[in-house]
CSV table of C-alpha atoms in Angstrom, one decimal:
chain,number,residue,atom,x,y,z
H,1,UNK,CA,7.2,28.6,-21.9
H,2,UNK,CA,9.6,26.0,-23.4
H,3,UNK,CA,10.2,26.2,-27.2
H,4,UNK,CA,10.7,22.8,-28.9
H,5,UNK,CA,13.9,22.2,-30.9
H,6,UNK,CA,12.1,22.0,-34.2
H,7,UNK,CA,10.6,25.5,-33.7
H,8,UNK,CA,14.0,26.9,-32.7
H,9,UNK,CA,15.5,25.4,-35.8
H,10,UNK,CA,12.8,26.8,-38.0
H,11,UNK,CA,13.3,30.2,-36.5
H,12,UNK,CA,17.1,30.2,-37.0
H,13,UNK,CA,16.9,28.9,-40.6
H,14,UNK,CA,14.3,31.6,-41.4
H,15,UNK,CA,16.7,34.2,-40.0
H,16,UNK,CA,19.4,33.0,-42.4
H,17,UNK,CA,17.0,33.3,-45.3
H,18,UNK,CA,15.5,36.7,-44.3
H,19,UNK,CA,18.9,38.3,-43.8
H,20,UNK,CA,20.0,37.1,-47.2
H,21,UNK,CA,16.8,38.5,-48.8
H,22,UNK,CA,17.5,41.7,-46.9
H,23,UNK,CA,21.0,41.8,-48.3
H,24,UNK,CA,19.8,41.5,-51.9
H,25,UNK,CA,17.0,44.1,-51.5
H,26,UNK,CA,19.4,46.4,-49.6
H,27,UNK,CA,22.0,46.2,-52.4
H,28,UNK,CA,19.4,47.1,-55.0
H,29,UNK,CA,18.2,50.1,-53.0
H,30,UNK,CA,21.8,51.1,-52.4
H,31,UNK,CA,22.6,51.1,-56.1
H,32,UNK,CA,19.3,52.9,-56.8
H,33,UNK,CA,20.2,55.7,-54.4
H,34,UNK,CA,23.5,56.2,-56.1
H,35,UNK,CA,22.2,56.2,-59.7
H,36,UNK,CA,18.8,57.9,-59.3
H,37,UNK,CA,18.1,61.3,-57.7
H,38,UNK,CA,15.5,60.5,-55.1
H,39,UNK,CA,15.8,63.8,-53.2
H,40,UNK,CA,12.8,65.2,-55.1
H,41,UNK,CA,10.5,62.6,-53.5
H,42,UNK,CA,8.5,63.2,-50.4
H,43,UNK,CA,10.6,62.4,-47.3
H,44,UNK,CA,7.6,62.2,-45.0
H,45,UNK,CA,7.4,58.8,-43.4
H,46,UNK,CA,5.3,57.9,-40.5
H,47,UNK,CA,4.8,54.5,-38.8
H,48,UNK,CA,1.5,54.1,-36.9
H,49,UNK,CA,1.4,51.6,-34.0
H,50,UNK,CA,-2.1,52.1,-32.9
H,51,UNK,CA,-4.8,54.9,-32.7
H,52,UNK,CA,-2.6,56.9,-30.3
H,53,UNK,CA,1.0,56.2,-31.1
H,54,UNK,CA,2.8,57.1,-34.3
H,55,UNK,CA,6.5,57.6,-35.0
H,56,UNK,CA,7.6,60.3,-37.4
H,57,UNK,CA,10.9,59.7,-39.1
H,58,UNK,CA,13.3,62.6,-39.6
H,59,UNK,CA,13.0,63.8,-43.2
H,60,UNK,CA,16.1,65.9,-42.9
H,61,UNK,CA,18.2,62.8,-42.1
H,62,UNK,CA,16.7,60.8,-45.0
H,63,UNK,CA,17.4,63.8,-47.3
H,64,UNK,CA,21.1,64.0,-46.2
H,65,UNK,CA,21.7,60.3,-46.6
H,66,UNK,CA,20.2,60.4,-50.1
H,67,UNK,CA,22.4,63.3,-51.0
H,68,UNK,CA,25.4,61.4,-49.5
H,69,UNK,CA,24.6,58.3,-51.7
H,70,UNK,CA,24.8,60.4,-54.9
H,71,UNK,CA,28.4,61.2,-54.1
H,72,UNK,CA,29.5,57.6,-54.6
H,73,UNK,CA,30.3,55.8,-57.8
H,74,UNK,CA,28.6,52.5,-58.6
H,75,UNK,CA,31.5,50.4,-57.4
H,76,UNK,CA,32.0,52.5,-54.2
H,77,UNK,CA,30.5,51.5,-50.9
H,78,UNK,CA,28.0,54.0,-49.6
H,79,UNK,CA,27.1,54.4,-45.9
H,80,UNK,CA,23.7,52.8,-46.5
H,81,UNK,CA,25.3,49.8,-48.3
H,82,UNK,CA,27.9,49.4,-45.5
H,83,UNK,CA,25.2,49.0,-42.8
H,84,UNK,CA,23.1,46.7,-45.0
H,85,UNK,CA,26.0,44.4,-45.8
H,86,UNK,CA,27.5,44.1,-42.3
H,87,UNK,CA,24.2,43.8,-40.5
H,88,UNK,CA,23.3,41.0,-43.0
H,89,UNK,CA,26.6,39.2,-42.7
H,90,UNK,CA,26.3,39.3,-38.9
H,91,UNK,CA,22.7,38.1,-38.9
H,92,UNK,CA,23.3,35.2,-41.3
H,93,UNK,CA,26.4,34.0,-39.4
H,94,UNK,CA,24.7,34.4,-36.0
H,95,UNK,CA,21.7,32.4,-37.1
H,96,UNK,CA,23.7,29.7,-38.8
H,97,UNK,CA,25.9,29.2,-35.6
H,98,UNK,CA,22.7,29.0,-33.5
H,99,UNK,CA,21.2,26.4,-35.9
H,100,UNK,CA,24.4,24.3,-35.7
H,101,UNK,CA,24.3,24.4,-31.9
H,102,UNK,CA,21.0,22.5,-32.0
H,103,UNK,CA,21.3,18.7,-32.0
H,104,UNK,CA,19.0,17.8,-34.9
H,105,UNK,CA,18.8,16.6,-38.5
H,106,UNK,CA,20.0,20.0,-39.8
H,107,UNK,CA,23.4,19.7,-38.1
H,108,UNK,CA,23.7,16.1,-39.2
H,109,UNK,CA,23.0,17.2,-42.8
H,110,UNK,CA,25.6,20.0,-42.7
H,111,UNK,CA,28.2,17.7,-41.1
H,112,UNK,CA,27.6,15.2,-43.9
H,113,UNK,CA,28.1,17.9,-46.6
H,114,UNK,CA,31.4,19.3,-45.1
H,115,UNK,CA,32.7,16.1,-43.7
H,116,UNK,CA,36.3,16.7,-42.3
H,117,UNK,CA,35.8,20.5,-43.0
H,118,UNK,CA,32.8,20.8,-40.7
H,119,UNK,CA,34.7,22.1,-37.6
H,120,UNK,CA,36.6,24.6,-39.8
H,121,UNK,CA,33.3,25.9,-41.2
H,122,UNK,CA,31.9,26.2,-37.7
H,123,UNK,CA,35.0,28.0,-36.4
H,124,UNK,CA,35.0,30.5,-39.3
H,125,UNK,CA,31.3,31.2,-38.8
H,126,UNK,CA,31.8,31.8,-35.1
H,127,UNK,CA,34.7,34.1,-35.7
H,128,UNK,CA,32.8,36.3,-38.2
H,129,UNK,CA,29.7,36.3,-35.8
H,130,UNK,CA,31.9,37.3,-32.8
H,131,UNK,CA,33.7,40.1,-34.6
H,132,UNK,CA,30.6,41.7,-36.2
H,133,UNK,CA,28.6,41.3,-32.9
H,134,UNK,CA,31.3,42.9,-30.7
H,135,UNK,CA,32.8,45.5,-33.0
H,136,UNK,CA,32.5,49.2,-32.2
H,137,UNK,CA,35.6,50.3,-34.2
H,138,UNK,CA,35.2,52.0,-37.6
H,139,UNK,CA,37.9,49.9,-39.1
H,140,UNK,CA,36.6,46.7,-37.5
H,141,UNK,CA,39.6,45.8,-35.4
H,142,UNK,CA,39.8,42.6,-33.3
H,143,UNK,CA,39.6,42.3,-29.6
H,144,UNK,CA,40.5,39.2,-27.6
H,145,UNK,CA,37.0,37.8,-27.2
H,146,UNK,CA,36.6,37.7,-31.0
H,147,UNK,CA,39.1,34.8,-31.3
H,148,UNK,CA,40.2,33.6,-27.8
H,149,UNK,CA,37.2,31.2,-27.3
H,150,UNK,CA,37.6,29.7,-30.8
H,151,UNK,CA,41.3,29.2,-30.3
H,152,UNK,CA,40.7,27.4,-27.0
H,153,UNK,CA,38.1,25.2,-28.7
H,154,UNK,CA,40.5,24.3,-31.5
H,155,UNK,CA,43.2,23.4,-29.0
H,156,UNK,CA,40.8,21.4,-26.9
H,157,UNK,CA,39.9,19.3,-29.9
H,158,UNK,CA,43.6,19.0,-30.8
H,159,UNK,CA,43.2,20.5,-34.2
H,160,UNK,CA,45.5,22.7,-36.2
H,161,UNK,CA,45.3,26.4,-35.4
H,162,UNK,CA,45.4,27.3,-39.1
H,163,UNK,CA,41.8,26.8,-40.2
H,164,UNK,CA,41.0,26.3,-43.9
H,165,UNK,CA,37.7,26.1,-45.6
H,166,UNK,CA,37.8,25.2,-49.3
H,167,UNK,CA,34.2,24.5,-50.5
H,168,UNK,CA,33.3,24.0,-54.1
H,169,UNK,CA,29.6,23.7,-55.0
H,170,UNK,CA,30.3,21.4,-58.0
H,171,UNK,CA,31.8,18.8,-55.6
H,172,UNK,CA,29.8,19.2,-52.4
H,173,UNK,CA,26.5,20.9,-53.4
H,174,UNK,CA,26.0,20.4,-57.1
H,175,UNK,CA,22.2,20.7,-56.9
H,176,UNK,CA,22.6,24.5,-56.4
H,177,UNK,CA,23.9,24.7,-60.0
H,178,UNK,CA,27.0,26.9,-59.6
H,179,UNK,CA,28.1,29.3,-62.4
H,180,UNK,CA,31.4,27.4,-62.9
H,181,UNK,CA,33.2,24.4,-61.5
H,182,UNK,CA,35.5,26.5,-59.2
H,183,UNK,CA,32.7,28.5,-57.6
H,184,UNK,CA,32.6,28.3,-53.8
H,185,UNK,CA,34.2,29.6,-50.6
H,186,UNK,CA,37.9,29.6,-49.9
H,187,UNK,CA,38.9,31.1,-46.5
H,188,UNK,CA,42.0,30.5,-44.4
H,189,UNK,CA,42.5,31.9,-40.8
H,190,UNK,CA,45.5,31.3,-38.7
H,191,UNK,CA,44.0,31.7,-35.2
H,192,UNK,CA,47.4,31.4,-33.6
H,193,UNK,CA,48.6,34.6,-35.4
H,194,UNK,CA,45.6,36.7,-34.6
H,195,UNK,CA,46.3,39.7,-32.3
H,196,UNK,CA,44.2,42.4,-30.6
H,197,UNK,CA,43.9,45.4,-33.0
H,198,UNK,CA,44.2,43.3,-36.2
H,199,UNK,CA,42.0,44.5,-39.1
H,200,UNK,CA,39.2,42.0,-39.6
H,201,UNK,CA,38.9,42.7,-43.4
H,202,UNK,CA,42.5,41.9,-43.8
H,203,UNK,CA,41.7,38.4,-42.5
H,204,UNK,CA,38.2,37.9,-44.0
H,205,UNK,CA,37.5,40.3,-46.9
H,206,UNK,CA,34.2,41.5,-48.3
H,207,UNK,CA,34.3,38.9,-51.1
H,208,UNK,CA,34.7,36.2,-48.5
H,209,UNK,CA,31.8,37.5,-46.5
H,210,UNK,CA,29.5,37.6,-49.5
H,211,UNK,CA,30.4,34.1,-50.5
H,212,UNK,CA,30.1,32.7,-46.9
H,213,UNK,CA,26.7,34.4,-46.5
H,214,UNK,CA,25.5,32.9,-49.8
H,215,UNK,CA,26.8,29.5,-48.8
H,216,UNK,CA,24.8,29.6,-45.6
H,217,UNK,CA,21.7,30.5,-47.5
H,218,UNK,CA,22.2,27.8,-50.1
H,219,UNK,CA,22.8,25.2,-47.4
H,220,UNK,CA,19.4,26.1,-45.9
H,221,UNK,CA,17.8,26.0,-49.3
H,222,UNK,CA,19.3,22.6,-50.0
H,223,UNK,CA,18.2,21.2,-46.6
H,224,UNK,CA,14.6,22.5,-47.2
H,225,UNK,CA,14.5,20.9,-50.7
H,226,UNK,CA,15.6,17.6,-49.4
H,227,UNK,CA,13.5,17.4,-46.2
H,228,UNK,CA,10.5,19.6,-46.9
């Protein structure tokens, strides 16, 4: 069965939104697990699929993770929060890249917003998506397929290997009502200098990932408001 492009676009935009909602809810639950003692609650969780099949979650695992969360300070990243954040970042960037691969009004709208920075925005999204999709290293270190394809694309387009994205809401997306005139995303990646084994978070840090994810969500929100 063929899926029309409008349906594909709606699915990918919905994924951007859902992952951003999940990120917000996950951060709340992560903070709650660090500040409230939840270990006195019932750990019994069962998910029924039909009259025959039911999956029983391991209460001991839940208990240990809740105990683990209480060991972290408010400004420290718990194991639960780590997985919430990085799964959300990956899901948002993945969905945004897929949406921009579709030839439709959404891509045209994003190109119009970013203008000469559009290709840089796309390259950075692709890089983040690649790293977080391929990574199996605890420190999130690069392998060649994380950046080689993007570097080839940049060279094929005869663009500079040092990619910069400097996006300010007040200038390019004022309808979102940013908290201040400088609020936005500022990321720079020198794809020519990237090497296998480099630490991803030394190139794109947690703050950058939050701001990039929020930008993707706001772009979808802006598009829906304009073309709903």
